[in-house]
Short mmCIF file of C-alpha atoms in Angstrom, two decimals:
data_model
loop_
_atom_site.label_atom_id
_atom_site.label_comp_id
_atom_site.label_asym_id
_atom_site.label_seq_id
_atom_site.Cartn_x
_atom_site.Cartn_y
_atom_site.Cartn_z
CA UNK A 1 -18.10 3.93 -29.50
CA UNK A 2 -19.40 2.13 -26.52
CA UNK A 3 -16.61 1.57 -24.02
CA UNK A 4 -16.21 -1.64 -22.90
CA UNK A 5 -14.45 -3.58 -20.12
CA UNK A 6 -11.03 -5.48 -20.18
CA UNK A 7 -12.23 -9.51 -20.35
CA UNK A 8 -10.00 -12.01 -18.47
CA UNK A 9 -9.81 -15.45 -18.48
CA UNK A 10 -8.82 -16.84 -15.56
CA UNK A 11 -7.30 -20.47 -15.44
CA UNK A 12 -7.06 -22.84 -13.04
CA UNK A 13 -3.81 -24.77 -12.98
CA UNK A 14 -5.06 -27.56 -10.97
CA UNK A 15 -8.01 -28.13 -12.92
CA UNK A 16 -8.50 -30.21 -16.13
CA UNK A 17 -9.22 -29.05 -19.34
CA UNK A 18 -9.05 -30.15 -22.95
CA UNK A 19 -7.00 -28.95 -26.18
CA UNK A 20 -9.99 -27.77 -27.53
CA UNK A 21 -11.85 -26.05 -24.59
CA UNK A 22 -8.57 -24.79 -24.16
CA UNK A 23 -8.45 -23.34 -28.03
CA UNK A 24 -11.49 -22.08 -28.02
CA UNK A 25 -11.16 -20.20 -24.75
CA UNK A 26 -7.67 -18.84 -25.87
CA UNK A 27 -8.83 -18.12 -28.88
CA UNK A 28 -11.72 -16.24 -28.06
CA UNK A 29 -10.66 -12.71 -28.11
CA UNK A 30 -10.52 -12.16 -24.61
CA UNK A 31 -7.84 -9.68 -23.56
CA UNK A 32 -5.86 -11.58 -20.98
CA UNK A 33 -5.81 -14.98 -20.08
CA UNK A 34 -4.62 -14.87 -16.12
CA UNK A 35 -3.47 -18.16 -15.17
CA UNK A 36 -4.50 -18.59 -10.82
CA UNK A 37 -5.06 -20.89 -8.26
CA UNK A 38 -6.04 -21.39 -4.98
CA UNK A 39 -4.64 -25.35 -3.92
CA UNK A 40 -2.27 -27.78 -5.62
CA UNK A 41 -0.80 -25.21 -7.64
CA UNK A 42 2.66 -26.33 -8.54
CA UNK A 43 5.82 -24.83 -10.80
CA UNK A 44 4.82 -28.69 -12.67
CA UNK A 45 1.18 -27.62 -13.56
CA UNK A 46 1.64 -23.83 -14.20
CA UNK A 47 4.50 -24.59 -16.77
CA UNK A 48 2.32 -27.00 -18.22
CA UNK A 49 -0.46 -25.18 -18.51
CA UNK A 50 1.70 -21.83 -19.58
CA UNK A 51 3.23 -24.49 -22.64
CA UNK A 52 -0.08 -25.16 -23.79
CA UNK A 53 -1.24 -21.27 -23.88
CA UNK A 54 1.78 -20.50 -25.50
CA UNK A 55 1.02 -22.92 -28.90
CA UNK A 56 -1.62 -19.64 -29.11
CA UNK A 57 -0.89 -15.87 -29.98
CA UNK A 58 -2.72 -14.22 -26.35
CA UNK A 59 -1.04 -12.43 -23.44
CA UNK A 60 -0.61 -14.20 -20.78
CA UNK A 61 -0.27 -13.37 -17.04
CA UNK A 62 0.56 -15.00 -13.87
CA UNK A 63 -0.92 -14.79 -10.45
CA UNK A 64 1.10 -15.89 -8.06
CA UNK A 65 -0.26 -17.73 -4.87
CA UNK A 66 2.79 -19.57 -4.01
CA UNK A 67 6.31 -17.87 -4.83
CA UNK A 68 7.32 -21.76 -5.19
CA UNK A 69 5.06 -21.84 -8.19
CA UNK A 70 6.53 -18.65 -9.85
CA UNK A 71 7.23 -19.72 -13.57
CA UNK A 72 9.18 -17.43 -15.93
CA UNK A 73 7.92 -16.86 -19.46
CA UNK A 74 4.38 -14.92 -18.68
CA UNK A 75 4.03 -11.58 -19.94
CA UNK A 76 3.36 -10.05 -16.49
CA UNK A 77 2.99 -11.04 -12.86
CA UNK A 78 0.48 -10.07 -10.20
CA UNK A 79 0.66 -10.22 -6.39
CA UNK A 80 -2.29 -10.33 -4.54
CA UNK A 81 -2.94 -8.55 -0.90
CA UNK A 82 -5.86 -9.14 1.10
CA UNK A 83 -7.48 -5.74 2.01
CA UNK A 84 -10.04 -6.90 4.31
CA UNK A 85 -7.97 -9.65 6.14
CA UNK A 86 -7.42 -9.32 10.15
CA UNK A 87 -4.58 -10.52 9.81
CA UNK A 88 -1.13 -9.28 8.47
CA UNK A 89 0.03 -12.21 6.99
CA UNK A 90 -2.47 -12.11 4.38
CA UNK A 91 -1.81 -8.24 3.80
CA UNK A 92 1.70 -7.76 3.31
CA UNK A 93 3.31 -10.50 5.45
CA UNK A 94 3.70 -13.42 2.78
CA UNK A 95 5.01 -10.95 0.47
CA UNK A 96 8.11 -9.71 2.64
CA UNK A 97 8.94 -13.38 3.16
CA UNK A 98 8.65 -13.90 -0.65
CA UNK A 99 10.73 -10.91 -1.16
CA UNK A 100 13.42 -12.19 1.21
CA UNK A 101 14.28 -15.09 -1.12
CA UNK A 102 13.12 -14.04 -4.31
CA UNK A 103 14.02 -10.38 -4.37
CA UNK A 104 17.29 -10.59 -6.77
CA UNK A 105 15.16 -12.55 -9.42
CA UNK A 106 12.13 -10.15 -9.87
CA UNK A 107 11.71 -7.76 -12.81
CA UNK A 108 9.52 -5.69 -10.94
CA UNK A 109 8.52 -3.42 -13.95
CA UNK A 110 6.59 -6.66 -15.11
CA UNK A 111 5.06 -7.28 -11.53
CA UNK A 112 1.50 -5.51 -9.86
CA UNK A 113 0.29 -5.65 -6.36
CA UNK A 114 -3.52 -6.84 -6.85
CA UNK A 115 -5.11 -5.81 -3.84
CA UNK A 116 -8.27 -8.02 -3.40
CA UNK A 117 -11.15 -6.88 -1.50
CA UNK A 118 -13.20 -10.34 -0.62
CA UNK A 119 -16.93 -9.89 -0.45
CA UNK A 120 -18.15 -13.57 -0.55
CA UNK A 121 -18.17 -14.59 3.29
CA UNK A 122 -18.78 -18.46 1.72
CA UNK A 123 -15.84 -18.87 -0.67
CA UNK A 124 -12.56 -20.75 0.12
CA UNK A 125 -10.40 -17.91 -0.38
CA UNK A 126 -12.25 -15.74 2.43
CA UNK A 127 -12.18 -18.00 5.19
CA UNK A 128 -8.41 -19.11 3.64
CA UNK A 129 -7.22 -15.15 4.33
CA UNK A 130 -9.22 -14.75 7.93
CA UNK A 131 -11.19 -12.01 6.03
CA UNK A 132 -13.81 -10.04 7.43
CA UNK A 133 -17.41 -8.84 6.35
CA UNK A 134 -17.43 -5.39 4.63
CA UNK A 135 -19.97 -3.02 5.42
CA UNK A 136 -21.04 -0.66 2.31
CA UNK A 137 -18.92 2.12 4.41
CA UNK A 138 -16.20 0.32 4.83
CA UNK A 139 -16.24 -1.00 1.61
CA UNK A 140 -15.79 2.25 -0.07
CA UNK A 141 -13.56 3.75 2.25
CA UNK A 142 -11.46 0.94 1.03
CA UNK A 143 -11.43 1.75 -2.19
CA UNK A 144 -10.83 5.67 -1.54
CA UNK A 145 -7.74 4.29 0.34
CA UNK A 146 -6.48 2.17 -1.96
CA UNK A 147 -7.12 4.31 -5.49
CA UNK A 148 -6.46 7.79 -3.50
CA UNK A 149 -3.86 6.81 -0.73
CA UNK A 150 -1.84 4.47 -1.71
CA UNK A 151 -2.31 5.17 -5.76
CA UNK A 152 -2.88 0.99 -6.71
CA UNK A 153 -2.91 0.61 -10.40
CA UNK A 154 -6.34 -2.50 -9.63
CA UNK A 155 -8.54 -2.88 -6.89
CA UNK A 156 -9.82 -6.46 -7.37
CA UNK A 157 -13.60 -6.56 -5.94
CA UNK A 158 -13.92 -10.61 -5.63
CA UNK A 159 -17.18 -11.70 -5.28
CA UNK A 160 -16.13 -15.26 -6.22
CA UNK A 161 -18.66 -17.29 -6.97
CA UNK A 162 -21.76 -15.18 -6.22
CA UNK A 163 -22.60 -12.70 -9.05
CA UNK A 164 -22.03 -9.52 -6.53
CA UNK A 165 -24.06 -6.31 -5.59
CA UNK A 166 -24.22 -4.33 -8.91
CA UNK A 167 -24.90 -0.46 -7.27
CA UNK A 168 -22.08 -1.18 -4.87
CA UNK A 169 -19.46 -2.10 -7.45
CA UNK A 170 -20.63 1.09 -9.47
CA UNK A 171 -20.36 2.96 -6.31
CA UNK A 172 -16.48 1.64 -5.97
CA UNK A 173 -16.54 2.49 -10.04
CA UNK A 174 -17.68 5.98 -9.73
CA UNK A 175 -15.53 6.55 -6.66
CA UNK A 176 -11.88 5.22 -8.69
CA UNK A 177 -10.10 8.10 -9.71
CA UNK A 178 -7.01 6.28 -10.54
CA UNK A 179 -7.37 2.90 -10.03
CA UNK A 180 -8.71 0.05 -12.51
CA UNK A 181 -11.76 -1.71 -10.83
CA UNK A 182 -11.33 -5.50 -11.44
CA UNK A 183 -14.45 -7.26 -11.21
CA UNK A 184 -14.64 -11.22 -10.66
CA UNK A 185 -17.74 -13.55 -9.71
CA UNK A 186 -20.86 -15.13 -11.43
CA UNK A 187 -20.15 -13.98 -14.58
CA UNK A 188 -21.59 -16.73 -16.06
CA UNK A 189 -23.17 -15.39 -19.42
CA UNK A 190 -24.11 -12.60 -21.42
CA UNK A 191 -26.46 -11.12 -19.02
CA UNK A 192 -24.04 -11.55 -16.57
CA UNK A 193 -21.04 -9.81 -18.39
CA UNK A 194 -23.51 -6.92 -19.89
CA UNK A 195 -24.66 -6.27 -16.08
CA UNK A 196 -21.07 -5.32 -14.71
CA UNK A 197 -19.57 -4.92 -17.87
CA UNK A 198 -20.81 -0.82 -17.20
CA UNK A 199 -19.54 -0.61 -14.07
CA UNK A 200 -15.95 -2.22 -14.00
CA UNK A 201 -12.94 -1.96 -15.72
CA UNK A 202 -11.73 -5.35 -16.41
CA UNK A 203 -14.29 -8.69 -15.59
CA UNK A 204 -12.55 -11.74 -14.80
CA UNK A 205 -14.64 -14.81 -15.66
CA UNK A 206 -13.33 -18.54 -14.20
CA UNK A 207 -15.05 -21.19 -13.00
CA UNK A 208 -18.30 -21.51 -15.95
CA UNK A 209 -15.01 -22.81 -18.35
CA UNK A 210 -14.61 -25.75 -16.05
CA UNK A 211 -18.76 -25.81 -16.41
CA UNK A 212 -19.28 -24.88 -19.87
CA UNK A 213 -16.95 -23.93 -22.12
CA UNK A 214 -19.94 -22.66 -24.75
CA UNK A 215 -21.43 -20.84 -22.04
CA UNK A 216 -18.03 -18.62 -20.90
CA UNK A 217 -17.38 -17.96 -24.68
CA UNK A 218 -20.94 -15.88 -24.70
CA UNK A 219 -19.08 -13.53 -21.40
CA UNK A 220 -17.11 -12.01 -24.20
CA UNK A 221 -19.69 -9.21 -25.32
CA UNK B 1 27.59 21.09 -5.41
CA UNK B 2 27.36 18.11 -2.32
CA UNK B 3 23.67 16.46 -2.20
CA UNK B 4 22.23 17.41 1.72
CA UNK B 5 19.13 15.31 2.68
CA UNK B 6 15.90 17.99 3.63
CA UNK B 7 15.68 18.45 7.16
CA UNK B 8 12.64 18.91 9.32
CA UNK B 9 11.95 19.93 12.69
CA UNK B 10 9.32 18.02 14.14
CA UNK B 11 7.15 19.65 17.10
CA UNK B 12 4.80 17.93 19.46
CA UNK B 13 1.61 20.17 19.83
CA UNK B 14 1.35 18.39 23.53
CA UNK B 15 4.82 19.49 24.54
CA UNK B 16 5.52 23.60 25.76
CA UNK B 17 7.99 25.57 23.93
CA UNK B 18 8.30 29.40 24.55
CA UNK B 19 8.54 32.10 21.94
CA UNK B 20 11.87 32.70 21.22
CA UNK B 21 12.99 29.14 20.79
CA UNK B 22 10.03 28.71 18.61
CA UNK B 23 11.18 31.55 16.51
CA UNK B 24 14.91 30.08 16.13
CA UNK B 25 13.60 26.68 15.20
CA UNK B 26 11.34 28.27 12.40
CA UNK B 27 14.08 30.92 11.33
CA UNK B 28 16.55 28.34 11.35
CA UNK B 29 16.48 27.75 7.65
CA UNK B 30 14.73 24.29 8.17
CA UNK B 31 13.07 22.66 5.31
CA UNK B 32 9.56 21.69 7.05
CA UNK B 33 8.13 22.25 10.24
CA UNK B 34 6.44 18.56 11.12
CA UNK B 35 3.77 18.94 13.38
CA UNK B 36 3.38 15.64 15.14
CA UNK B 37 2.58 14.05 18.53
CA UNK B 38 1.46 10.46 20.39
CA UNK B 39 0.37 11.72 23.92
CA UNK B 40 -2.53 14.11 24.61
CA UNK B 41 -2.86 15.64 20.50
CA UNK B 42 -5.99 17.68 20.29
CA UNK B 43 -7.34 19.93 17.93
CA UNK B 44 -6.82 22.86 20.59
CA UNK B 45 -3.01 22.38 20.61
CA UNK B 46 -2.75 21.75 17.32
CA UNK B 47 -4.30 24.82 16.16
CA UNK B 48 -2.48 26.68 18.68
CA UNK B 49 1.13 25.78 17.19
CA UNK B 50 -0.08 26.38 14.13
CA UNK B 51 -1.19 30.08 14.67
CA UNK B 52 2.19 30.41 16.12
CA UNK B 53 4.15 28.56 13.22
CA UNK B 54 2.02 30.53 10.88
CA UNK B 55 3.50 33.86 12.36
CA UNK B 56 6.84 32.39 10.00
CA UNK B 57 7.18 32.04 6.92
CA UNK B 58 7.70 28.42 6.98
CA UNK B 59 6.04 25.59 5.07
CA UNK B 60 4.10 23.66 7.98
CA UNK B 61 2.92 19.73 7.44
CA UNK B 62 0.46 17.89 10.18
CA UNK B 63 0.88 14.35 10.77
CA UNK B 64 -2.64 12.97 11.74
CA UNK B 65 -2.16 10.36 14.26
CA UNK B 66 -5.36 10.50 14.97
CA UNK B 67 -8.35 12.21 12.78
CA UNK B 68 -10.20 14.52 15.40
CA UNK B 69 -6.58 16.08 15.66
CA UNK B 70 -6.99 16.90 11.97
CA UNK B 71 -6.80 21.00 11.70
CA UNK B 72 -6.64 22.70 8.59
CA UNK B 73 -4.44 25.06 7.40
CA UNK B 74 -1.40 23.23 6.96
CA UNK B 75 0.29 23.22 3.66
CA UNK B 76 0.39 19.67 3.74
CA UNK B 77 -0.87 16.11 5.60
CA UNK B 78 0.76 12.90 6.26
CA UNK B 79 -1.23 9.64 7.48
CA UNK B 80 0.78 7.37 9.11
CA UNK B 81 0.72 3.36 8.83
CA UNK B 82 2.78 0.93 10.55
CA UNK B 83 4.20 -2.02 8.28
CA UNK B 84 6.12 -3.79 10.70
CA UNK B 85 2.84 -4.38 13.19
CA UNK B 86 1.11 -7.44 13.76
CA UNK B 87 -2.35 -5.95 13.83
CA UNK B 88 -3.64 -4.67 10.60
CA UNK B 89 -5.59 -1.68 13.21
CA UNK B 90 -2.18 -0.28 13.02
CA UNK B 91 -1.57 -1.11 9.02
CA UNK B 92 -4.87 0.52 7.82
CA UNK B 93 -7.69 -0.29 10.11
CA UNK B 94 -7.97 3.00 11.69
CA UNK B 95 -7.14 4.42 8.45
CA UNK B 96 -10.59 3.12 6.69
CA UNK B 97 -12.65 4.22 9.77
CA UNK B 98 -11.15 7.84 9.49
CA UNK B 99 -12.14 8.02 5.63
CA UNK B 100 -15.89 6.24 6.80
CA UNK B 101 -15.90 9.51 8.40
CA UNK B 102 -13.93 12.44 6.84
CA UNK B 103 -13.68 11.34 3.49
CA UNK B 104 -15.82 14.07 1.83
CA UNK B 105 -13.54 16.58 3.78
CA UNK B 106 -10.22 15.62 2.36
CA UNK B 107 -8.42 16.89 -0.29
CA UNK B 108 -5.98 14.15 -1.41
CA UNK B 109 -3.87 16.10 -3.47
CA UNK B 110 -2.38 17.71 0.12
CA UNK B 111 -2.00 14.41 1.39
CA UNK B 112 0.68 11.56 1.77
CA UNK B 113 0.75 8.44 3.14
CA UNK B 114 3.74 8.13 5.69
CA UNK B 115 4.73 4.27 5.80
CA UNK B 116 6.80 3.17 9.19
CA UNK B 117 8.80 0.91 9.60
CA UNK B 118 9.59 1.25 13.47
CA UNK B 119 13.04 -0.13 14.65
CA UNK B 120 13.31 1.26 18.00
CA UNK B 121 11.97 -1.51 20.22
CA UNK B 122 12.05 -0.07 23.41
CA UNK B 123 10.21 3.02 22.18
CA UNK B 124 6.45 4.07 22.72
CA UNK B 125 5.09 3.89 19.01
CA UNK B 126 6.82 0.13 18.98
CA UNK B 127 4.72 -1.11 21.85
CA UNK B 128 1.57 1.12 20.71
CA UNK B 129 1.10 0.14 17.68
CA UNK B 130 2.47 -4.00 18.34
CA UNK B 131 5.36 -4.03 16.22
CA UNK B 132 7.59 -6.49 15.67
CA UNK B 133 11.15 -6.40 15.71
CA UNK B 134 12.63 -6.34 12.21
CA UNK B 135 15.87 -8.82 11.11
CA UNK B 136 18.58 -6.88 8.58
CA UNK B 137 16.58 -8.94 5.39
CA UNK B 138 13.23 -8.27 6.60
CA UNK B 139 13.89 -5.04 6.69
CA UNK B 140 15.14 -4.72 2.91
CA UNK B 141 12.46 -6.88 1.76
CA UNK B 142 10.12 -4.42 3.06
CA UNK B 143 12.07 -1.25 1.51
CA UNK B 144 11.51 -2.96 -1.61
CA UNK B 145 7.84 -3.72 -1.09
CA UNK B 146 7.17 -0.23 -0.33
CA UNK B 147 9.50 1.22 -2.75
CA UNK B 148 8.66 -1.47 -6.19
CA UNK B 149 5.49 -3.27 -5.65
CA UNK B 150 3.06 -0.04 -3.52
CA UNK B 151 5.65 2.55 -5.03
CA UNK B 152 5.43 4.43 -2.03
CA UNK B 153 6.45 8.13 -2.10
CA UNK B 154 8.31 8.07 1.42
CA UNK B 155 9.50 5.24 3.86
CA UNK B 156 10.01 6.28 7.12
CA UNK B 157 12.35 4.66 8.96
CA UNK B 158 12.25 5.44 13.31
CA UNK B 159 14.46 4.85 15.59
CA UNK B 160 12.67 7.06 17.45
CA UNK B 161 15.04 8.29 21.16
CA UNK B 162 18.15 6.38 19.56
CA UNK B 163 20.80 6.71 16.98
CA UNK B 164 20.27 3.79 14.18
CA UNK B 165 22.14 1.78 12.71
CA UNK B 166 23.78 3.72 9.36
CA UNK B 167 24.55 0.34 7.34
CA UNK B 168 21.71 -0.45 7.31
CA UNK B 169 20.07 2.47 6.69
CA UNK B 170 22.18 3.18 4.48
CA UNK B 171 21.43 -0.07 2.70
CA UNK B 172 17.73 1.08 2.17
CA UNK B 173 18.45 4.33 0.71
CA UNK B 174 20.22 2.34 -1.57
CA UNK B 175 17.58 -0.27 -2.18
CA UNK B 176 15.04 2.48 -2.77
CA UNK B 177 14.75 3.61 -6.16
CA UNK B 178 11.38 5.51 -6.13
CA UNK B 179 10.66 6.26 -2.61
CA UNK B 180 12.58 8.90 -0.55
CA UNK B 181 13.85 7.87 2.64
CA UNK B 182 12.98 9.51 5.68
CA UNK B 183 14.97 9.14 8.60
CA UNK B 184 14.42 9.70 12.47
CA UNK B 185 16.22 9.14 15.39
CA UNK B 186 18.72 10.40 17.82
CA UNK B 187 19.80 13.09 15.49
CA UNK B 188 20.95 15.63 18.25
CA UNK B 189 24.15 16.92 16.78
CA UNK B 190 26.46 18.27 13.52
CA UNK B 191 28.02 14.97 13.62
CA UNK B 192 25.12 13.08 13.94
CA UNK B 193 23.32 14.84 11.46
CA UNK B 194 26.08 14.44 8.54
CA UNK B 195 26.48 10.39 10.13
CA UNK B 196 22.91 10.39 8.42
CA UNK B 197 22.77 12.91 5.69
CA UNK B 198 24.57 11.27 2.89
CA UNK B 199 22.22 7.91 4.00
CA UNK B 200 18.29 9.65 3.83
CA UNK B 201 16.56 11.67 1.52
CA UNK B 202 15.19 13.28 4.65
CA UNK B 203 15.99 13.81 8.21
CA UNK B 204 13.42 14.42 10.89
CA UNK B 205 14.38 16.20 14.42
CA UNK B 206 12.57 16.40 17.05
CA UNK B 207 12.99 15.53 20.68
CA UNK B 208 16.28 17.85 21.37
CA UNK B 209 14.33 20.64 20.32
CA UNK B 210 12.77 19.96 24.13
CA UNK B 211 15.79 19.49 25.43
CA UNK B 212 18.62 22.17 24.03
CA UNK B 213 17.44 24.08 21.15
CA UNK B 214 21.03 25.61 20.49
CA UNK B 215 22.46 21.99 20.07
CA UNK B 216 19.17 21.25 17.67
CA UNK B 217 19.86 24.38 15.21
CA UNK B 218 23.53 22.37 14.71
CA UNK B 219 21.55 20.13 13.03
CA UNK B 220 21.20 21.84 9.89
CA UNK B 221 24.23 21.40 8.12
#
């Protein structure tokens, strides 16, 4: 049997789609469909959009930007850290001020730190989290540190976007002892998927469903 | 049968200490000798101590504060990062440049990462490493980060040169389900060892070896 990576779905609350993009995405056999947002995410839209999901039989998770748009219901919640950041707000400093208010509500045993590693010096969220360019070195030092050091169940390589550098992310894949490598950006087809499908764990596909709804269906291979 | 935290002795390679006190802190029935400096660490000293720890039959740990101080030999290596700083350098900056360069050297299975949360403000590490000073709920917020959501196998928690505060310490060690607590500070004493025994998983003393070696043995109760 060939093994294959995890396929996610990710889903923007803020955006727009219709009941049957939405079907045939949820439908689609992917394994997870990870509802995340950058801006205008609100408790309003994600509870929406987690009602809507939930008229289908599919896991669904919640990444949460903004603890003010923490919804319950979702099968399981991730936190994401920015690895690369130079500066410790990004890293861990939003999350002890989350924790501060929030603390006595969280199940943690259905909660995962998703420690993001941003590669694409152009997108929104690098600039967002004062991120800094990784050299190949540092790159996989990274991941040694995270999978090795501190143990993280995902290392999320985010090339959002961009469709990222292949032999590195199998470098980071062969170097993840412990750690599931999360792959996200330009995976925009079948080509696409089949090309980092070998060399990740789980592929997160997002923005070609706000392009082309027939066109992220073929990313499940 | 009464629960008694571990206790270590920690010794600074940089600092003098003749034979004979060496020999009653590593006879003294200590759990760990820590071997563990700021000032003036080098690979000379290091090795030195160690050659005359080794004479024992003691288990021996180095804490690497900084990687060309690394020595082998020790049973066991912890890595120190600094939560409570401002500048990710001090969170895991240096750490990635050490693995750039000594990653194909390092056996991970003899390593642990030693998380800080530094309370002492007027101390050396809290201006070094450009910490901030840590409110009561901060501080529990980020036991339960490390504990929960990085599932950290230790906390440290310095007060380097003072006596902490034991409610609140206290308050971590019960907050932490999965980490164990380590404890330093101003533990010069019987009493001040039992103040913080029933509080810590584990109870690091170091500076009154330097300063009355008789009045540091007391501190194994």
């Amino acid at each position: 049997m060939t093994r294959h990576a995890k396929h996610i779905f990710k889903l923007d609350p803020a955006k727009d789609i219709d009941d049957s993009s939405l079907g045939q995405i949820v439908k689609s056999g992917t394994d997870l469909i990870l509802v995340s947002g950058t801006d205008n995410v609100t408790e309003e839209n994600v509870s929406k959009l987690l009602r809507r999901i939930r008229k289908f039989d599919v896991s669904a998770a919640l990444e949460i930007s903004h603890p003010d748009a923490a919804v319950p219901g979702f099968n399981h919640y991730f936190i994401p850290t920015v690895i690369n950041t130079d500066n410790v707000t990004f890293s861990h400093g939003m999350l002890v001020e989350a924790l501060m208010e929030y603390h006595d509500f969280i199940d943690y045993d259905s909660v995962s730190l998703l420690p993001y590693i941003i590669m694409n010096q152009d997108c929104k969220a690098f600039k967002h989290a004062q991120c800094h360019a990784v050299e190949d070195e540092e790159f996989i030092a990274m991941i040694h540190m995270l999978d090795k050091l501190y143990k993280m169940d995902y290392i999320y390589i985010e090339y959002s976007g961009m469709f990222g550098d292949r032999g590195l992310v199998a470098e980071a894949y062969e170097a993840a002892e412990h750690a599931s490598i999360v792959y996200g950006g330009g995976i925009v087809s079948e080509d696409t998927a089949r090309r980092m499908d070998s060399v990740s764990d789980i592929m997160v596909v997002g923005n070609i469903i706000y392009d082309d709804v027939e066109q992220a269906l073929e990313t499940i291979i």
